[in-house]
Amino acid sequence: MTRSVYVNGDYLPETEARVSIFDRGFLFADGVYEVASVVGGKLLDFHGHTARLQRSLKELELRSPVDMDELLAIHRELIARNAVDEGMVYMQITRGAPGDRDFHFPDPEQVPPTLVMFTQSKQIVASKTAETGIKVISIDDLRWARRDIKTVQLLYASMAKMAAEKAGADDAWMVEDGFVTEGSSNNAYIVKNGKIITRQLGTEILPGITRAAVLKYAAEAQMEIEERAFTVEEAKEADEAFYTSASAFVMPVVSVDGVSLGDGLPGPVSRRLREIYLDEAVKTAI
Ligand code: PDD
């Protein structure tokens, strides 16, 4: 089946979708995005994603060409057209195509933003990786200083994944001034003596929507949480570790820089949180 994608008001076969070579997303990475997961044909944490999208847009003085109700309707239409039962919807808004290359932002009255969206069908609930856990390496965090904005400048995240792959690992946790910031495309956590430790929000990390939901459910389940930065050494000595993201939910981490955590298997806190998150998020899916 040819995938049906969305470009600026039209649903098109993916082979017919076009964006200008002058689009500022292409030339300047001048755009923001969101990835929302789909389970049973429904969207998880959707209102969290639109709230963060609106914040990202505001920080970059960008506008959305559609309101949030319309955005939900497009998500649903794409899920229906592509018969997505499980997977993700990707959406991206860039500052449009002024018709030439110019560093200055174009007048938004003259140049409308570009909105593209597409679905990715993928099994994410029943995950083999979540059963075995994943290995991470640590690398320097060389990204820009406004990581709280979900921009499409993902080159370093991509390089981080490649560095992990070359090292025989699955992902990279980035380190700045001796402390872990976050994973290449996820938020990072360790567990020590039953306590869940994750970096506090700030401009250094993306405020994960899955993070917010997981911390809420963990607090409701009377689990102890500490929001503070932790070091790679602490991570290596942790009882367990995990990461969260919309495309992986709660993913156990079983080794850091080649050092096995605990017994080298997904830990009980990570497993329980994955279960709780899935239960609760699916219940509130729309
Ligand atoms: N990535 N930190 C970074 C740098 C991310 O790119 C992501 C998400 C997260 C987790 O955020 P959330 O829980 O809202 O997905 C944290 C998405 C999934 C991606 O780029 O595909």
mmCIF file of N, CA, C and O in Angstrom, residues 84-141:
data_model
loop_
_atom_site.group_PDB
_atom_site.id
_atom_site.type_symbol
_atom_site.label_atom_id
_atom_site.label_comp_id
_atom_site.label_asym_id
_atom_site.label_seq_id
_atom_site.Cartn_x
_atom_site.Cartn_y
_atom_site.Cartn_z
ATOM 1 N N VAL A 84 -3.189 2.644 10.358
ATOM 2 C CA VAL A 84 -2.144 2.447 11.367
ATOM 3 C C VAL A 84 -2.772 1.931 12.658
ATOM 4 O O VAL A 84 -3.632 2.594 13.241
ATOM 5 N N ASP A 85 -2.341 0.760 13.075
ATOM 6 C CA ASP A 85 -2.809 0.246 14.359
ATOM 7 C C ASP A 85 -1.800 0.646 15.440
ATOM 8 O O ASP A 85 -2.168 1.140 16.496
ATOM 9 N N GLU A 86 -0.513 0.460 15.128
ATOM 10 C CA GLU A 86 0.539 0.797 16.082
ATOM 11 C C GLU A 86 1.679 1.481 15.334
ATOM 12 O O GLU A 86 2.037 1.049 14.239
ATOM 13 N N GLY A 87 2.233 2.517 15.938
ATOM 14 C CA GLY A 87 3.331 3.225 15.286
ATOM 15 C C GLY A 87 3.389 4.660 15.731
ATOM 16 O O GLY A 87 3.097 4.978 16.881
ATOM 17 N N MET A 88 3.729 5.541 14.796
ATOM 18 C CA MET A 88 3.907 6.944 15.128
ATOM 19 C C MET A 88 3.329 7.848 14.036
ATOM 20 O O MET A 88 3.210 7.426 12.885
ATOM 21 N N VAL A 89 3.012 9.078 14.442
ATOM 22 C CA VAL A 89 2.716 10.117 13.453
ATOM 23 C C VAL A 89 3.790 11.186 13.636
ATOM 24 O O VAL A 89 4.025 11.667 14.747
ATOM 25 N N TYR A 90 4.460 11.519 12.537
ATOM 26 C CA TYR A 90 5.490 12.560 12.541
ATOM 27 C C TYR A 90 4.884 13.830 11.958
ATOM 28 O O TYR A 90 4.231 13.779 10.908
ATOM 29 N N MET A 91 5.071 14.964 12.613
ATOM 30 C CA MET A 91 4.619 16.240 12.034
ATOM 31 C C MET A 91 5.718 17.279 12.158
ATOM 32 O O MET A 91 6.446 17.309 13.140
ATOM 33 N N GLN A 92 5.831 18.091 11.142
ATOM 34 C CA GLN A 92 6.908 19.083 11.088
ATOM 35 C C GLN A 92 6.381 20.396 10.522
ATOM 36 O O GLN A 92 5.678 20.402 9.514
ATOM 37 N N ILE A 93 6.734 21.476 11.196
ATOM 38 C CA ILE A 93 6.365 22.806 10.684
ATOM 39 C C ILE A 93 7.660 23.581 10.466
ATOM 40 O O ILE A 93 8.464 23.723 11.388
ATOM 41 N N THR A 94 7.874 24.051 9.238
ATOM 42 C CA THR A 94 9.061 24.867 8.967
ATOM 43 C C THR A 94 8.621 26.273 8.549
ATOM 44 O O THR A 94 7.442 26.515 8.289
ATOM 45 N N ARG A 95 9.611 27.188 8.481
ATOM 46 C CA ARG A 95 9.282 28.581 8.189
ATOM 47 C C ARG A 95 9.026 28.822 6.702
ATOM 48 O O ARG A 95 9.160 29.936 6.207
ATOM 49 N N GLY A 96 8.674 27.792 5.984
ATOM 50 C CA GLY A 96 8.241 27.965 4.609
ATOM 51 C C GLY A 96 9.357 28.217 3.619
ATOM 52 O O GLY A 96 10.541 28.128 3.941
ATOM 53 N N ALA A 97 8.966 28.511 2.397
ATOM 54 C CA ALA A 97 9.902 28.641 1.284
ATOM 55 C C ALA A 97 9.816 30.040 0.674
ATOM 56 O O ALA A 97 8.921 30.328 -0.120
ATOM 57 N N PRO A 98 10.760 30.934 1.044
ATOM 58 C CA PRO A 98 10.696 32.321 0.540
ATOM 59 C C PRO A 98 11.067 32.441 -0.941
ATOM 60 O O PRO A 98 10.983 33.526 -1.499
ATOM 61 N N GLY A 99 11.531 31.388 -1.573
ATOM 62 C CA GLY A 99 11.845 31.483 -3.009
ATOM 63 C C GLY A 99 13.285 31.834 -3.278
ATOM 64 O O GLY A 99 13.688 31.989 -4.430
ATOM 65 N N ASP A 100 14.090 31.965 -2.228
ATOM 66 C CA ASP A 100 15.531 32.181 -2.379
ATOM 67 C C ASP A 100 16.181 31.879 -1.040
ATOM 68 O O ASP A 100 15.480 31.649 -0.056
ATOM 69 N N ARG A 101 17.502 31.885 -0.983
ATOM 70 C CA ARG A 101 18.194 31.642 0.285
ATOM 71 C C ARG A 101 18.541 32.971 0.931
ATOM 72 O O ARG A 101 19.210 33.803 0.317
ATOM 73 N N ASP A 102 18.075 33.182 2.149
ATOM 74 C CA ASP A 102 18.326 34.433 2.879
ATOM 75 C C ASP A 102 18.280 34.103 4.361
ATOM 76 O O ASP A 102 17.324 33.469 4.825
ATOM 77 N N PHE A 103 19.309 34.502 5.125
ATOM 78 C CA PHE A 103 19.351 34.164 6.551
ATOM 79 C C PHE A 103 18.190 34.796 7.325
ATOM 80 O O PHE A 103 17.725 34.233 8.311
ATOM 81 N N HIS A 104 17.763 35.981 6.922
ATOM 82 C CA HIS A 104 16.680 36.654 7.658
ATOM 83 C C HIS A 104 15.382 35.874 7.543
ATOM 84 O O HIS A 104 15.086 35.293 6.501
ATOM 85 N N PHE A 105 14.588 35.915 8.620
ATOM 86 C CA PHE A 105 13.276 35.268 8.550
ATOM 87 C C PHE A 105 12.421 36.011 7.517
ATOM 88 O O PHE A 105 12.410 37.245 7.510
ATOM 89 N N PRO A 106 11.685 35.293 6.684
ATOM 90 C CA PRO A 106 10.782 35.982 5.748
ATOM 91 C C PRO A 106 9.573 36.547 6.491
ATOM 92 O O PRO A 106 9.280 36.126 7.617
ATOM 93 N N ASP A 107 8.886 37.490 5.868
ATOM 94 C CA ASP A 107 7.663 38.052 6.436
ATOM 95 C C ASP A 107 6.605 36.937 6.452
ATOM 96 O O ASP A 107 6.244 36.413 5.386
ATOM 97 N N PRO A 108 6.099 36.572 7.648
ATOM 98 C CA PRO A 108 5.138 35.464 7.705
ATOM 99 C C PRO A 108 3.839 35.745 6.942
ATOM 100 O O PRO A 108 3.123 34.811 6.567
ATOM 101 N N GLU A 109 3.562 37.031 6.688
ATOM 102 C CA GLU A 109 2.359 37.374 5.897
ATOM 103 C C GLU A 109 2.567 36.983 4.425
ATOM 104 O O GLU A 109 1.624 36.706 3.702
ATOM 105 N N GLN A 110 3.841 37.011 3.994
ATOM 106 C CA GLN A 110 4.153 36.712 2.584
ATOM 107 C C GLN A 110 4.471 35.229 2.365
ATOM 108 O O GLN A 110 4.206 34.696 1.302
ATOM 109 N N VAL A 111 5.090 34.625 3.395
ATOM 110 C CA VAL A 111 5.576 33.245 3.228
ATOM 111 C C VAL A 111 4.908 32.336 4.272
ATOM 112 O O VAL A 111 5.246 32.393 5.445
ATOM 113 N N PRO A 112 3.957 31.516 3.855
ATOM 114 C CA PRO A 112 3.298 30.637 4.831
ATOM 115 C C PRO A 112 4.233 29.514 5.276
ATOM 116 O O PRO A 112 5.111 29.101 4.524
ATOM 117 N N PRO A 113 4.047 29.043 6.519
ATOM 118 C CA PRO A 113 4.861 27.909 6.964
ATOM 119 C C PRO A 113 4.524 26.653 6.173
ATOM 120 O O PRO A 113 3.475 26.579 5.521
ATOM 121 N N THR A 114 5.428 25.694 6.215
ATOM 122 C CA THR A 114 5.191 24.399 5.570
ATOM 123 C C THR A 114 4.829 23.387 6.654
ATOM 124 O O THR A 114 5.554 23.263 7.643
ATOM 125 N N LEU A 115 3.720 22.684 6.448
ATOM 126 C CA LEU A 115 3.333 21.623 7.386
ATOM 127 C C LEU A 115 3.346 20.290 6.655
ATOM 128 O O LEU A 115 2.633 20.120 5.656
ATOM 129 N N VAL A 116 4.182 19.376 7.114
ATOM 130 C CA VAL A 116 4.148 18.030 6.540
ATOM 131 C C VAL A 116 3.933 17.020 7.654
ATOM 132 O O VAL A 116 4.394 17.216 8.777
ATOM 133 N N MET A 117 3.208 15.977 7.327
ATOM 134 C CA MET A 117 2.960 14.923 8.301
ATOM 135 C C MET A 117 2.941 13.560 7.603
ATOM 136 O O MET A 117 2.490 13.467 6.463
ATOM 137 N N PHE A 118 3.435 12.548 8.309
ATOM 138 C CA PHE A 118 3.347 11.192 7.766
ATOM 139 C C PHE A 118 3.291 10.186 8.908
ATOM 140 O O PHE A 118 3.650 10.515 10.052
ATOM 141 N N THR A 119 2.840 9.001 8.595
ATOM 142 C CA THR A 119 2.727 7.948 9.612
ATOM 143 C C THR A 119 3.863 6.942 9.443
ATOM 144 O O THR A 119 4.425 6.805 8.344
ATOM 145 N N GLN A 120 4.193 6.245 10.517
ATOM 146 C CA GLN A 120 5.154 5.139 10.455
ATOM 147 C C GLN A 120 4.543 3.985 11.242
ATOM 148 O O GLN A 120 4.356 4.114 12.452
ATOM 149 N N SER A 121 4.211 2.911 10.545
ATOM 150 C CA SER A 121 3.668 1.745 11.243
ATOM 151 C C SER A 121 4.825 0.963 11.833
ATOM 152 O O SER A 121 5.811 0.703 11.150
ATOM 153 N N LYS A 122 4.720 0.618 13.101
ATOM 154 C CA LYS A 122 5.824 -0.078 13.776
ATOM 155 C C LYS A 122 5.278 -0.722 15.031
ATOM 156 O O LYS A 122 4.428 -0.125 15.705
ATOM 157 N N GLN A 123 5.757 -1.907 15.331
ATOM 158 C CA GLN A 123 5.334 -2.550 16.574
ATOM 159 C C GLN A 123 6.140 -1.936 17.723
ATOM 160 O O GLN A 123 7.365 -2.024 17.727
ATOM 161 N N ILE A 124 5.470 -1.285 18.659
ATOM 162 C CA ILE A 124 6.233 -0.687 19.771
ATOM 163 C C ILE A 124 5.830 -1.217 21.148
ATOM 164 O O ILE A 124 6.594 -1.132 22.085
ATOM 165 N N VAL A 125 4.640 -1.773 21.245
ATOM 166 C CA VAL A 125 4.206 -2.272 22.563
ATOM 167 C C VAL A 125 4.935 -3.582 22.869
ATOM 168 O O VAL A 125 5.653 -3.685 23.862
ATOM 169 N N ALA A 126 4.744 -4.590 21.989
ATOM 170 C CA ALA A 126 5.454 -5.858 22.162
ATOM 171 C C ALA A 126 6.835 -5.692 21.553
ATOM 172 O O ALA A 126 7.020 -5.822 20.351
ATOM 173 N N SER A 127 7.806 -5.341 22.390
ATOM 174 C CA SER A 127 9.133 -5.035 21.858
ATOM 175 C C SER A 127 10.171 -6.023 22.376
ATOM 176 O O SER A 127 10.346 -6.171 23.592
ATOM 177 N N LYS A 128 10.862 -6.664 21.460
ATOM 178 C CA LYS A 128 11.944 -7.595 21.828
ATOM 179 C C LYS A 128 13.032 -6.843 22.584
ATOM 180 O O LYS A 128 13.587 -7.343 23.565
ATOM 181 N N THR A 129 13.323 -5.626 22.095
ATOM 182 C CA THR A 129 14.377 -4.815 22.715
ATOM 183 C C THR A 129 14.039 -4.506 24.169
ATOM 184 O O THR A 129 14.918 -4.514 25.031
ATOM 185 N N ALA A 130 12.759 -4.234 24.434
ATOM 186 C CA ALA A 130 12.376 -3.924 25.812
ATOM 187 C C ALA A 130 12.539 -5.150 26.710
ATOM 188 O O ALA A 130 12.738 -5.025 27.913
ATOM 189 N N GLU A 131 12.474 -6.336 26.114
ATOM 190 C CA GLU A 131 12.657 -7.578 26.890
ATOM 191 C C GLU A 131 14.118 -7.784 27.284
ATOM 192 O O GLU A 131 14.404 -8.252 28.387
ATOM 193 N N THR A 132 15.019 -7.431 26.353
ATOM 194 C CA THR A 132 16.450 -7.674 26.620
ATOM 195 C C THR A 132 17.128 -6.450 27.214
ATOM 196 O O THR A 132 18.142 -6.568 27.903
ATOM 197 N N GLY A 133 16.586 -5.265 26.927
ATOM 198 C CA GLY A 133 17.236 -4.026 27.351
ATOM 199 C C GLY A 133 18.259 -3.602 26.322
ATOM 200 O O GLY A 133 18.626 -4.382 25.431
ATOM 201 N N ILE A 134 18.722 -2.379 26.416
ATOM 202 C CA ILE A 134 19.680 -1.878 25.423
ATOM 203 C C ILE A 134 20.973 -1.396 26.091
ATOM 204 O O ILE A 134 21.019 -1.158 27.290
ATOM 205 N N LYS A 135 21.998 -1.247 25.231
ATOM 206 C CA LYS A 135 23.308 -0.803 25.714
ATOM 207 C C LYS A 135 23.521 0.642 25.283
ATOM 208 O O LYS A 135 23.255 0.970 24.118
ATOM 209 N N VAL A 136 24.028 1.462 26.193
ATOM 210 C CA VAL A 136 24.354 2.833 25.792
ATOM 211 C C VAL A 136 25.838 3.119 25.990
ATOM 212 O O VAL A 136 26.493 2.494 26.824
ATOM 213 N N ILE A 137 26.334 4.060 25.178
ATOM 214 C CA ILE A 137 27.680 4.595 25.407
ATOM 215 C C ILE A 137 27.500 6.056 25.800
ATOM 216 O O ILE A 137 26.432 6.634 25.570
ATOM 217 N N SER A 138 28.527 6.666 26.377
ATOM 218 C CA SER A 138 28.445 8.093 26.677
ATOM 219 C C SER A 138 29.297 8.851 25.664
ATOM 220 O O SER A 138 30.356 8.370 25.249
ATOM 221 N N ILE A 139 28.804 10.004 25.246
ATOM 222 C CA ILE A 139 29.589 10.860 24.345
ATOM 223 C C ILE A 139 29.361 12.316 24.752
ATOM 224 O O ILE A 139 28.369 12.620 25.425
ATOM 225 N N ASP A 140 30.261 13.192 24.323
ATOM 226 C CA ASP A 140 30.097 14.617 24.629
ATOM 227 C C ASP A 140 28.814 15.135 23.993
ATOM 228 O O ASP A 140 28.488 14.761 22.863
ATOM 229 N N ASP A 141 28.149 16.023 24.698
ATOM 230 C CA ASP A 141 26.954 16.659 24.132
ATOM 231 C C ASP A 141 27.411 17.897 23.365
ATOM 232 O O ASP A 141 27.800 18.898 23.956
#
